[in-house]
mmCIF file of C-alpha atoms and ligand atoms in Angstrom:
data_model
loop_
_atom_site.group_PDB
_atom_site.id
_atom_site.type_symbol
_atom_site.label_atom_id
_atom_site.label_comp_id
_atom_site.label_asym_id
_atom_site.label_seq_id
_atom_site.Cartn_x
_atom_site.Cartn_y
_atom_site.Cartn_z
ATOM 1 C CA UNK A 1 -4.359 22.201 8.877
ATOM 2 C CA UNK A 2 -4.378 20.669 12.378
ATOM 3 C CA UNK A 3 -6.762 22.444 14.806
ATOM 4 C CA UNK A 4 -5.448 22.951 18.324
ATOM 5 C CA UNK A 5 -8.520 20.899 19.717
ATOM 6 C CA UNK A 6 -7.964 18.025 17.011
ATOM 7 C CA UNK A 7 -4.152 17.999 17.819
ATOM 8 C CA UNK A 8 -5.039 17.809 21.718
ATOM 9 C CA UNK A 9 -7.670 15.096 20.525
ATOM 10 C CA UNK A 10 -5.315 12.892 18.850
ATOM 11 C CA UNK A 11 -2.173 13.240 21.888
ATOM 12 C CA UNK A 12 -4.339 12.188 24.738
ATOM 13 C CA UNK A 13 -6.001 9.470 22.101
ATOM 14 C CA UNK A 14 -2.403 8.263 21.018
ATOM 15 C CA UNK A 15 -1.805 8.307 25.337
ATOM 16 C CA UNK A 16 -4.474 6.216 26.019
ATOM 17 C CA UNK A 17 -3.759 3.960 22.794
ATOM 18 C CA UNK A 18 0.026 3.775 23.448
ATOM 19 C CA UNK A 19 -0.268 3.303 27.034
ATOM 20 C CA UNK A 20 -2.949 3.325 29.840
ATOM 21 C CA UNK A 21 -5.692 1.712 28.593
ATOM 22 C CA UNK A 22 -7.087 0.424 31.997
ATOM 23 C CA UNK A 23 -7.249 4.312 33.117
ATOM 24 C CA UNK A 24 -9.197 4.785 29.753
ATOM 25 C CA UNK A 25 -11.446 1.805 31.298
ATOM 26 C CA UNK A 26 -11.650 3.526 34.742
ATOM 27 C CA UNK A 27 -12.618 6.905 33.282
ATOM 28 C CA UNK A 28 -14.417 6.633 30.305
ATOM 29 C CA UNK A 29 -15.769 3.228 29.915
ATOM 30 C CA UNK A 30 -19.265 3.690 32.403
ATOM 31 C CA UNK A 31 -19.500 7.346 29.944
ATOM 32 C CA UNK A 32 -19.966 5.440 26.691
ATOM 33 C CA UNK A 33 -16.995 6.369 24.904
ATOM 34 C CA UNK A 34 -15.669 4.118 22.368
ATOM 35 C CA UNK A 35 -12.356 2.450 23.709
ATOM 36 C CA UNK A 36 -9.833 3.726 21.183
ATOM 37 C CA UNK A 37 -7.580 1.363 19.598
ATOM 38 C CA UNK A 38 -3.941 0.853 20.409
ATOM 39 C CA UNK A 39 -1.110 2.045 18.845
ATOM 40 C CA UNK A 40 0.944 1.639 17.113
ATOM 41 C CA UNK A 41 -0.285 -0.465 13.986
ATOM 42 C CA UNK A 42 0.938 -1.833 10.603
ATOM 43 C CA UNK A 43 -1.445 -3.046 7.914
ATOM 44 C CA UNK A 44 0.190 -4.345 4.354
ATOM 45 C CA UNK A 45 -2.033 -5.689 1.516
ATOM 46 C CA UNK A 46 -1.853 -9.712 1.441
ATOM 47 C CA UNK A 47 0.008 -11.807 3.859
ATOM 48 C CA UNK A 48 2.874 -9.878 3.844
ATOM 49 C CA UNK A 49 3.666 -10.676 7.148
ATOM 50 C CA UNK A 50 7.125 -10.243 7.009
ATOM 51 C CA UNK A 51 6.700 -7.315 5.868
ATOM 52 C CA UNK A 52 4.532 -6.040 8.480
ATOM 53 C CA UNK A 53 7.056 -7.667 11.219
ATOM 54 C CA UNK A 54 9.876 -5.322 9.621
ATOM 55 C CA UNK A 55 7.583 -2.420 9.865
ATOM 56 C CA UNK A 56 6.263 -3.652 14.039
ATOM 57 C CA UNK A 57 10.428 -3.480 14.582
ATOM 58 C CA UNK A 58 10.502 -0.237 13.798
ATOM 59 C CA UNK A 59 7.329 0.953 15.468
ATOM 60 C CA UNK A 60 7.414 -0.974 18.829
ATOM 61 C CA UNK A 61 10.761 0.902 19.440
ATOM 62 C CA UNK A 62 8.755 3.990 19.005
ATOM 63 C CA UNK A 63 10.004 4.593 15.696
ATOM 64 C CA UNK A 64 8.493 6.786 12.994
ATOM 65 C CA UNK A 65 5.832 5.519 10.722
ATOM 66 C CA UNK A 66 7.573 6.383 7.620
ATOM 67 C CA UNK A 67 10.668 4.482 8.366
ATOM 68 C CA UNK A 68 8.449 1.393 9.154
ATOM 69 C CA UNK A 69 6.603 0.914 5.932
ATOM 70 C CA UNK A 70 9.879 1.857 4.140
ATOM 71 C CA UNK A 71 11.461 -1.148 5.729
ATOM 72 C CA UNK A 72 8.280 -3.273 5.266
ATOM 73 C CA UNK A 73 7.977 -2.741 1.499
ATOM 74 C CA UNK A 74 11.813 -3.702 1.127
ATOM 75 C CA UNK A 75 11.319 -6.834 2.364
ATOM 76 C CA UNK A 76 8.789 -8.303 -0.568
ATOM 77 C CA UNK A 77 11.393 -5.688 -3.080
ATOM 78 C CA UNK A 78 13.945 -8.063 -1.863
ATOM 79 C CA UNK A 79 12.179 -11.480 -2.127
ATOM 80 C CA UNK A 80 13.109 -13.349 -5.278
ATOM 81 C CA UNK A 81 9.848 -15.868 -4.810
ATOM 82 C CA UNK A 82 7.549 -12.746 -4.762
ATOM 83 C CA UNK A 83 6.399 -12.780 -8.826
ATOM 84 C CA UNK A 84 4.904 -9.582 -8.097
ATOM 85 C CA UNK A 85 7.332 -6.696 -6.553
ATOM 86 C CA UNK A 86 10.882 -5.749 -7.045
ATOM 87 C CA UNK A 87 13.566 -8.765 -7.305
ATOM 88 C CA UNK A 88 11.910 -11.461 -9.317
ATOM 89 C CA UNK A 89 8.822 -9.640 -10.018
ATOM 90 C CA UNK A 90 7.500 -10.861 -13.605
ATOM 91 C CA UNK A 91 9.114 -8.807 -16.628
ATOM 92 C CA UNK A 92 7.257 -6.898 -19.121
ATOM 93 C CA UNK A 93 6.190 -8.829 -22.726
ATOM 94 C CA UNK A 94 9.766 -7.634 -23.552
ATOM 95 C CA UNK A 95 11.429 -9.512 -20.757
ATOM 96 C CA UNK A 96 12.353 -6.251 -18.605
ATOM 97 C CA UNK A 97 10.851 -6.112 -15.150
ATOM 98 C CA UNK A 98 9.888 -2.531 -14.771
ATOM 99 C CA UNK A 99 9.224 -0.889 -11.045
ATOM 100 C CA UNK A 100 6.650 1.013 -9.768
ATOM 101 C CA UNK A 101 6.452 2.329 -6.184
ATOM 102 C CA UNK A 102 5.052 5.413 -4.416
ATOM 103 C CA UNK A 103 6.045 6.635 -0.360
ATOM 104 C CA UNK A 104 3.811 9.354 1.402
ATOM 105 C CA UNK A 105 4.537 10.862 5.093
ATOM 106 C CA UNK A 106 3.084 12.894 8.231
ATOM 107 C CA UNK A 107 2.960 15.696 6.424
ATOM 108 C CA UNK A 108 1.411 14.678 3.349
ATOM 109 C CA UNK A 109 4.869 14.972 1.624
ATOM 110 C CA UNK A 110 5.369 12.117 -1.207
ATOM 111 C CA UNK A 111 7.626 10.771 -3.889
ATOM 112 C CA UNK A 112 7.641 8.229 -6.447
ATOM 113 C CA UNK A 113 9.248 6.797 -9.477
ATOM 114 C CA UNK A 114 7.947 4.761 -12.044
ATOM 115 C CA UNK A 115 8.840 2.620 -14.977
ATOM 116 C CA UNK A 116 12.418 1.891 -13.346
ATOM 117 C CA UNK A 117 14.718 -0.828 -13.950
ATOM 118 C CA UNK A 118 17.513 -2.465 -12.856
ATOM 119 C CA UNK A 119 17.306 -1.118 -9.069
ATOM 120 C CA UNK A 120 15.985 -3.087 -6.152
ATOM 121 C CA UNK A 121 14.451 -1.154 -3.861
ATOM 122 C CA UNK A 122 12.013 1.424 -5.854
ATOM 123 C CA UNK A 123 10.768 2.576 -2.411
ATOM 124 C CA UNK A 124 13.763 3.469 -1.105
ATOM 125 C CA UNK A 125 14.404 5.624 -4.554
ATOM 126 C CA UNK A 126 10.851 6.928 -4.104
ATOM 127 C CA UNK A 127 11.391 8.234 -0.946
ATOM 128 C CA UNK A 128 14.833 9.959 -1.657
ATOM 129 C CA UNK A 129 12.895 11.932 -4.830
ATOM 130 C CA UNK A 130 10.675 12.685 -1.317
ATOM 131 C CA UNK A 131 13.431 14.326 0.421
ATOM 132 C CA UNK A 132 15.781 15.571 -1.675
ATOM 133 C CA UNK A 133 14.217 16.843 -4.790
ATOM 134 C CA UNK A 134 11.865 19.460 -5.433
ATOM 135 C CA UNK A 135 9.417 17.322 -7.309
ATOM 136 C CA UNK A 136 6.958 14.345 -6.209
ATOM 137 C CA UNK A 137 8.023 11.778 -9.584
ATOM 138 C CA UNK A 138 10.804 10.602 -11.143
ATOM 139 C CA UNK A 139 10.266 8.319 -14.624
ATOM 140 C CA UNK A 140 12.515 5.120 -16.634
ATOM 141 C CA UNK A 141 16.173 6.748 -17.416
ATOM 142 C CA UNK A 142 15.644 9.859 -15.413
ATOM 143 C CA UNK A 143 14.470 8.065 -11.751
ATOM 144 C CA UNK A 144 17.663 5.362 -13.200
ATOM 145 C CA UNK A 145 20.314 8.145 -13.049
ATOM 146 C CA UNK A 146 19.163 9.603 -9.946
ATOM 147 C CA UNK A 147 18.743 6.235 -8.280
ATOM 148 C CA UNK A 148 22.217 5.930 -9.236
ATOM 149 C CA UNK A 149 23.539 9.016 -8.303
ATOM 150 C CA UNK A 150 22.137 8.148 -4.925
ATOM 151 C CA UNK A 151 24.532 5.311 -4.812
ATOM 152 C CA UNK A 152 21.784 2.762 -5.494
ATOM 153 C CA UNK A 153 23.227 -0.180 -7.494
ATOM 154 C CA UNK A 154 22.303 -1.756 -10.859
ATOM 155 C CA UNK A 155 22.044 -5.192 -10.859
ATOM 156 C CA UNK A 156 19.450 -7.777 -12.796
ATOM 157 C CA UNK A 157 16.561 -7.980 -11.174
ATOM 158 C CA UNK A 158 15.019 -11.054 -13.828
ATOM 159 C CA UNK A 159 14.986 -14.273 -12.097
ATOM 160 C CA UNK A 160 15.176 -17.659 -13.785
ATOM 161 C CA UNK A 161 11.570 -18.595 -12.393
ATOM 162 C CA UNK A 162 10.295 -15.019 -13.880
ATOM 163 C CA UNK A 163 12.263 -15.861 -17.367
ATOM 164 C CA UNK A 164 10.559 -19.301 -17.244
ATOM 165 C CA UNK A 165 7.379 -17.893 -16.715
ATOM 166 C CA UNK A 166 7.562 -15.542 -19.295
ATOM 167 C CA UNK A 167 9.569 -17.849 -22.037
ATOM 168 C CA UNK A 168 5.916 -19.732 -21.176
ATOM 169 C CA UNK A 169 3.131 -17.132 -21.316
ATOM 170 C CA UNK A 170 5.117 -16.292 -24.979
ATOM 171 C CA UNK A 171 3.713 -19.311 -26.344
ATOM 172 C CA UNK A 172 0.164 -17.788 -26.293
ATOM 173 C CA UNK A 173 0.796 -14.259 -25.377
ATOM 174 C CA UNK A 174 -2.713 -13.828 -24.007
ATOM 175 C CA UNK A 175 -2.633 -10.551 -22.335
ATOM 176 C CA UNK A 176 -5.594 -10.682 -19.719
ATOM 177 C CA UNK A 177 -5.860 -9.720 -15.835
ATOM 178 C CA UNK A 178 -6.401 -12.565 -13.862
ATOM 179 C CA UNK A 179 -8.015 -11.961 -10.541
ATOM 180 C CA UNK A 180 -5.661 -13.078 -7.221
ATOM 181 C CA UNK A 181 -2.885 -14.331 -9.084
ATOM 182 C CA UNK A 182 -1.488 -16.742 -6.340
ATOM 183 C CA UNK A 183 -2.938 -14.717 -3.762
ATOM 184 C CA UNK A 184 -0.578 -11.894 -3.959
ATOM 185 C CA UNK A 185 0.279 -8.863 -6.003
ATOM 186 C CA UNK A 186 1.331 -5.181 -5.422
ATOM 187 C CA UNK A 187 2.482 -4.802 -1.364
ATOM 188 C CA UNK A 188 0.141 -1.183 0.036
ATOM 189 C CA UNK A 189 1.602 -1.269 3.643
ATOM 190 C CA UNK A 190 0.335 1.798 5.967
ATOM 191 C CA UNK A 191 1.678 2.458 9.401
ATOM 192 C CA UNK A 192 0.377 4.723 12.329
ATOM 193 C CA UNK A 193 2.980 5.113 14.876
ATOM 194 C CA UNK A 194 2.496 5.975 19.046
ATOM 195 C CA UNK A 195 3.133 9.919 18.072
ATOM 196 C CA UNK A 196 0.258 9.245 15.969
ATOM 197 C CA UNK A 197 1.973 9.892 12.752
ATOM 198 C CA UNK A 198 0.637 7.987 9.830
ATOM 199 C CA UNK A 199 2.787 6.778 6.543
ATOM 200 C CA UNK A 200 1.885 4.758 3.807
ATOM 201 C CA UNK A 201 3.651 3.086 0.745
ATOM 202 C CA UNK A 202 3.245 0.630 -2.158
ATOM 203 C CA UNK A 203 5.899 -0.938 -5.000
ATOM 204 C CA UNK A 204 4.914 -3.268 -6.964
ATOM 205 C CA UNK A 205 6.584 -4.952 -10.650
ATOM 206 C CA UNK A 206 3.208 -4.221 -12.145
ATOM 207 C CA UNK A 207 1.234 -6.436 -14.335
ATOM 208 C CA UNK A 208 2.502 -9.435 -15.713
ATOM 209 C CA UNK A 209 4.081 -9.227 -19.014
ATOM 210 C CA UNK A 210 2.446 -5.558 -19.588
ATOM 211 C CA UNK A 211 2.914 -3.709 -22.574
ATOM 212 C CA UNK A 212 6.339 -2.116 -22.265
ATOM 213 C CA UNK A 213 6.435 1.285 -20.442
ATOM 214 C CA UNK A 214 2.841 0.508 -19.097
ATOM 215 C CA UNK A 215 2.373 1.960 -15.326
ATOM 216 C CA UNK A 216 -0.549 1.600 -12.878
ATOM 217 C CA UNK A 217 -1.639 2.511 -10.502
ATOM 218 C CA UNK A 218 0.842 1.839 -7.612
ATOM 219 C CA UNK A 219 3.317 4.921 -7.873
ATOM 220 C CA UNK A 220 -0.057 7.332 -8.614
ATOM 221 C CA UNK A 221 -0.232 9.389 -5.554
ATOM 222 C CA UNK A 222 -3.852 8.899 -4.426
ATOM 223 C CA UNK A 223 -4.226 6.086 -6.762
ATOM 224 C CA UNK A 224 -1.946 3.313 -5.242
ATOM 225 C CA UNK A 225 -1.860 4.798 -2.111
ATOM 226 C CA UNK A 226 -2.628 7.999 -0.252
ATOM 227 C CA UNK A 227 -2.031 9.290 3.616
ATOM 228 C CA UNK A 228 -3.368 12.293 5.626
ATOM 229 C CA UNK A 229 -2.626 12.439 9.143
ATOM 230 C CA UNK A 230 -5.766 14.480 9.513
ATOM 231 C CA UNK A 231 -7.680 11.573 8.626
ATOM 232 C CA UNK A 232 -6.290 7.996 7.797
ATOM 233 C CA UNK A 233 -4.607 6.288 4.728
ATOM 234 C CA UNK A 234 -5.471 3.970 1.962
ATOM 235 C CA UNK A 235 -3.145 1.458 0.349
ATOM 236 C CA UNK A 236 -4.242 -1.152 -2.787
ATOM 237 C CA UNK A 237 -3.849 -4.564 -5.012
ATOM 238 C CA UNK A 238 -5.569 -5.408 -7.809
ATOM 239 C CA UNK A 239 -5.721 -3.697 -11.206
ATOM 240 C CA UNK A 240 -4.460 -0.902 -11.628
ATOM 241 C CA UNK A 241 -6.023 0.794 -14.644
ATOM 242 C CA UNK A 242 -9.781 0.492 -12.412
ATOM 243 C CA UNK A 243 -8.183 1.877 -9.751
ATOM 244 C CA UNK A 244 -5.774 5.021 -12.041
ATOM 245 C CA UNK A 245 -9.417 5.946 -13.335
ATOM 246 C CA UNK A 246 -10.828 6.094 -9.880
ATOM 247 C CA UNK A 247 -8.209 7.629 -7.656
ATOM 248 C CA UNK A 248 -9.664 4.865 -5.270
ATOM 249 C CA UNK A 249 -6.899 5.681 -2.663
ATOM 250 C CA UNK A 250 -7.775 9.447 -2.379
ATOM 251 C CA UNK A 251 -11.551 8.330 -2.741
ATOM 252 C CA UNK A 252 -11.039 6.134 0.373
ATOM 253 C CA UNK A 253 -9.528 8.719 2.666
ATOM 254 C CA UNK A 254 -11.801 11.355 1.512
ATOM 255 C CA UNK A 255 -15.023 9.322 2.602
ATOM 256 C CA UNK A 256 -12.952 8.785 5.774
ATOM 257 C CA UNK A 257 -12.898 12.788 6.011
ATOM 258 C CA UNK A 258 -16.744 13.212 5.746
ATOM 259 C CA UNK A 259 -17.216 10.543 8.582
ATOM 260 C CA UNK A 260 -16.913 7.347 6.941
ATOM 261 C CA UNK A 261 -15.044 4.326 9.293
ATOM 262 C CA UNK A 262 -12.068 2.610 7.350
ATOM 263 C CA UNK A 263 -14.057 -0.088 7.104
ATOM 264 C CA UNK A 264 -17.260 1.772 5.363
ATOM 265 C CA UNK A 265 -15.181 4.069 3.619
ATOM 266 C CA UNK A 266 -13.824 1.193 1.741
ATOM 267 C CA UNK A 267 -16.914 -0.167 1.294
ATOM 268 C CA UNK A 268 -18.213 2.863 -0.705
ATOM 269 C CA UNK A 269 -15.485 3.010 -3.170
ATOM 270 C CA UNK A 270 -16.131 -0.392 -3.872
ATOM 271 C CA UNK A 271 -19.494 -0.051 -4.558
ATOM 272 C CA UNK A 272 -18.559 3.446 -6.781
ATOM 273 C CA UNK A 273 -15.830 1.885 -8.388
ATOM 274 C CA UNK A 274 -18.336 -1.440 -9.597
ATOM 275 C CA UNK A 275 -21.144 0.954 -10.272
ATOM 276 C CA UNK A 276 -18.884 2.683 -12.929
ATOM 277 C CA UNK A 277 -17.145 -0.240 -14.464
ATOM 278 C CA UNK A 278 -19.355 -3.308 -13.823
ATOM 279 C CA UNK A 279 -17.914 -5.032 -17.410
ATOM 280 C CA UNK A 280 -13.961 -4.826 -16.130
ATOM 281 C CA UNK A 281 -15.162 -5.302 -12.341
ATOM 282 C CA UNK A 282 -16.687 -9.037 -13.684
ATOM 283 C CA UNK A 283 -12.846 -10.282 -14.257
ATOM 284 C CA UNK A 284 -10.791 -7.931 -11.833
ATOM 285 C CA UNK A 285 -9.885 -7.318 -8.620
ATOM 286 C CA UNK A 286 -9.353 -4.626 -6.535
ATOM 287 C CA UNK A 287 -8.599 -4.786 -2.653
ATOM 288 C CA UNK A 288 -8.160 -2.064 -0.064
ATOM 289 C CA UNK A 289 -6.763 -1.482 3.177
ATOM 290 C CA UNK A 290 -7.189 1.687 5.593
ATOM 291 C CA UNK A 291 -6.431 2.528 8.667
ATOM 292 C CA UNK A 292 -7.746 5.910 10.158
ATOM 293 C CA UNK A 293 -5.869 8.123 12.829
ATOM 294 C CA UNK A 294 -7.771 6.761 15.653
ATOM 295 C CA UNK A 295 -5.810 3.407 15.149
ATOM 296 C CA UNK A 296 -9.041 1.475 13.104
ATOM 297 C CA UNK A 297 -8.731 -0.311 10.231
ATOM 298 C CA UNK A 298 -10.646 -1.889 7.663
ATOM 299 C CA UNK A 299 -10.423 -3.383 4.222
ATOM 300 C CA UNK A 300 -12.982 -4.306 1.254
ATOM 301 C CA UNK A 301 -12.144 -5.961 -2.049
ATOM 302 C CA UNK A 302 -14.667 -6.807 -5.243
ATOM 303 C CA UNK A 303 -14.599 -10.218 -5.007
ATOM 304 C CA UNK A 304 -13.387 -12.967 -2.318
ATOM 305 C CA UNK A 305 -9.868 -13.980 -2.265
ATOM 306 C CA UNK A 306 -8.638 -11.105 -1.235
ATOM 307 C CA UNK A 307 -6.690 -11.079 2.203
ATOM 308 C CA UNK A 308 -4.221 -8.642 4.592
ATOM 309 C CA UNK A 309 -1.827 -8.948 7.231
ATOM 310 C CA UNK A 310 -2.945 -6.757 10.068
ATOM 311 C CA UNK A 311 -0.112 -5.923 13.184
ATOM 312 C CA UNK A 312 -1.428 -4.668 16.230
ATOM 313 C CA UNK A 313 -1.614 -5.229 19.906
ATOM 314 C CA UNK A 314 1.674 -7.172 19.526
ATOM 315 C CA UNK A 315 -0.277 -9.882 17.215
ATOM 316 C CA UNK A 316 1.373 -9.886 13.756
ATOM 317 C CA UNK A 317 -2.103 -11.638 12.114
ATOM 318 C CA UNK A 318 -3.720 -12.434 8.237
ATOM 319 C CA UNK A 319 -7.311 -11.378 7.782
ATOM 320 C CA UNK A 320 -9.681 -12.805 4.735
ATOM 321 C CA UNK A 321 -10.713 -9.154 3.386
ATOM 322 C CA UNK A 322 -14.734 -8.856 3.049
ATOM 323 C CA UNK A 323 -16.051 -8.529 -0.795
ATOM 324 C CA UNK A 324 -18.335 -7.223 -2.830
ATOM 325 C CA UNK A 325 -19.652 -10.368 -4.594
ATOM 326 C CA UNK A 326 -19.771 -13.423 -2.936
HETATM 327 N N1 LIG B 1 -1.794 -2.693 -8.902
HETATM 328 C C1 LIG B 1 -0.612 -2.915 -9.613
HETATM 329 C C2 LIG B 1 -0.698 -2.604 -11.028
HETATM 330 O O1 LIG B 1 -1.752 -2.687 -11.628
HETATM 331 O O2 LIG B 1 0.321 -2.291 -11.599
#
């Protein structure tokens, strides 16, 4: 729970961040405080910088951080060139693109579905299981007929690039991770917004051609994703069975909690994640991004290639992540 000194901690923080940072410089600045960062801020896995504009809209008109990465992860769900999340996302070896996709808020409230077809914006679905259900996931036909009842609509979300591609990979049917697959994959998008609330969520079409009614990692609450507003949040890429045996999310926000920066706190799952699987770590990839409640962020991957699209201080920018091997 929120002490009162933490809460009073994070409002004058969040006032210097949103605001008044030259009275920050007045006051504190000669007493060796560390300026705090300003607020609000977006981070998404990859260049997703449209994705992290959507989310800035919503933020810079003081809007709530939940709200902001919902809108950010539509845009990629919506994007029929993106071979990796919602419309146009690659299709399972059967030819059916499944959907994945997890939504977390302020108050550590989440929702998910998994293994859904047919509707475009999983997050969206996620976050109405969220709100209006008494549970956390929905699965296939079940998260279908809610989505449904919800007045989402069914439409086909199998392109004729993603047929192509998959007519292709047929041919051999070699079923193999392959590390930055065009430089993008699953969309983790966290927000922190200037009430200091923090959000996070992630949808993604899962592997390419994956065994039918395989899920990873991105609708796993703590696996995919994770948020606290006590602490910070986590968000990921890469493959998800590493990270489903890892909770790397959780693991993330949890080294935040006993004093770990984002940056370092990434940094050590890394390492603990490689350290465990060094055979699978050789071929995959895993990349994080974190933010904490202080408004710092950081991100960490296994190996290079991995990259993130950071907004803050009114520059919408893309980062090369740091990494493990070289
Ligand atoms: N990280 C996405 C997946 O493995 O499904």
């Amino acid at each position: 729970m929120t002490t009162r000194r933490k809460f009073l901690g994070q409002s004058l923080l969040g006032a210097f961040a949103a605001s008044d940072t030259s009275f920050w410089s007045k006051t504190f600045q000669g007493a060796g405080f560390a300026k705090p960062k300003t607020l609000p801020l977006v981070i998404a896995t990859w260049d997703n910088r449209k994705a992290t504009q959507a989310a800035w809209d919503v933020l810079s008109a003081d809007g709530r951080a939940l709200d902001a990465v919902e809108a950010g992860a539509r845009i990629p769900e919506a994007d029929p060139l993106d071979t990796s999340v919602g419309y146009g996302g690659f299709p399972d070896r059967d030819g059916h693109v499944t959907l994945d996709a997890c939504i977390m808020d302020e108050f550590g409230m989440a929702g998910s579905v998994c293994f859904l077809e047919n509707i475009m914006h999983p997050i969206s679905v996620a976050r109405k299981v969220m709100e209006k259900t008494p549970h956390v996931m929905l699965v296939g036909e079940g998260a279908l007929q809610f989505a449904k009842e919800e007045g989402f609509k069914e439409e086909n979300l199998l392109t004729d690039v993603a047929k192509d591609a998959w007519e292709k990979w047929k041919l051999k049917s070699e079923y193999k991770p392959v590390i930055n697959i065009e430089r993008h994959d699953t969309i983790g998008i966290l927000a922190l917004d200037t009430k200091n609330r923090i959000a996070g969520a992630c949808t993604t079409s899962g592997m390419a051609f994956k065994m039918r009614g395989r899920v990873g990692d991105s609708p796993i609450i703590g696996a995919g994703m994770y948020a606290d507003n006590e602490v910070g949040a986590a968000a990921c890429s890469g493959l998800g069975e590493i990270l489903l045996r890892t909770l790397g999310c959780f693991l993330v926000v949890e080294e935040m909690r006993r004093g770990a920066s984002p940056q370092k706190a990434a940094e050590l799952t890394i390492e603990r994640i490689v350290k465990k699987y060094p055979t699978q770590c050789k071929d995959a990839q895993v990349g994080f991004v974190v933010i904490d409640v202080k408004g710092r962020h950081g991100a960490y991957s296994i190996h290079p290639g991995f990259n993130y699209a950071l907004y803050q201080d009114g520059k919408n920018q893309v980062f090369e992540s740091k990494s493990l091997f070289k």
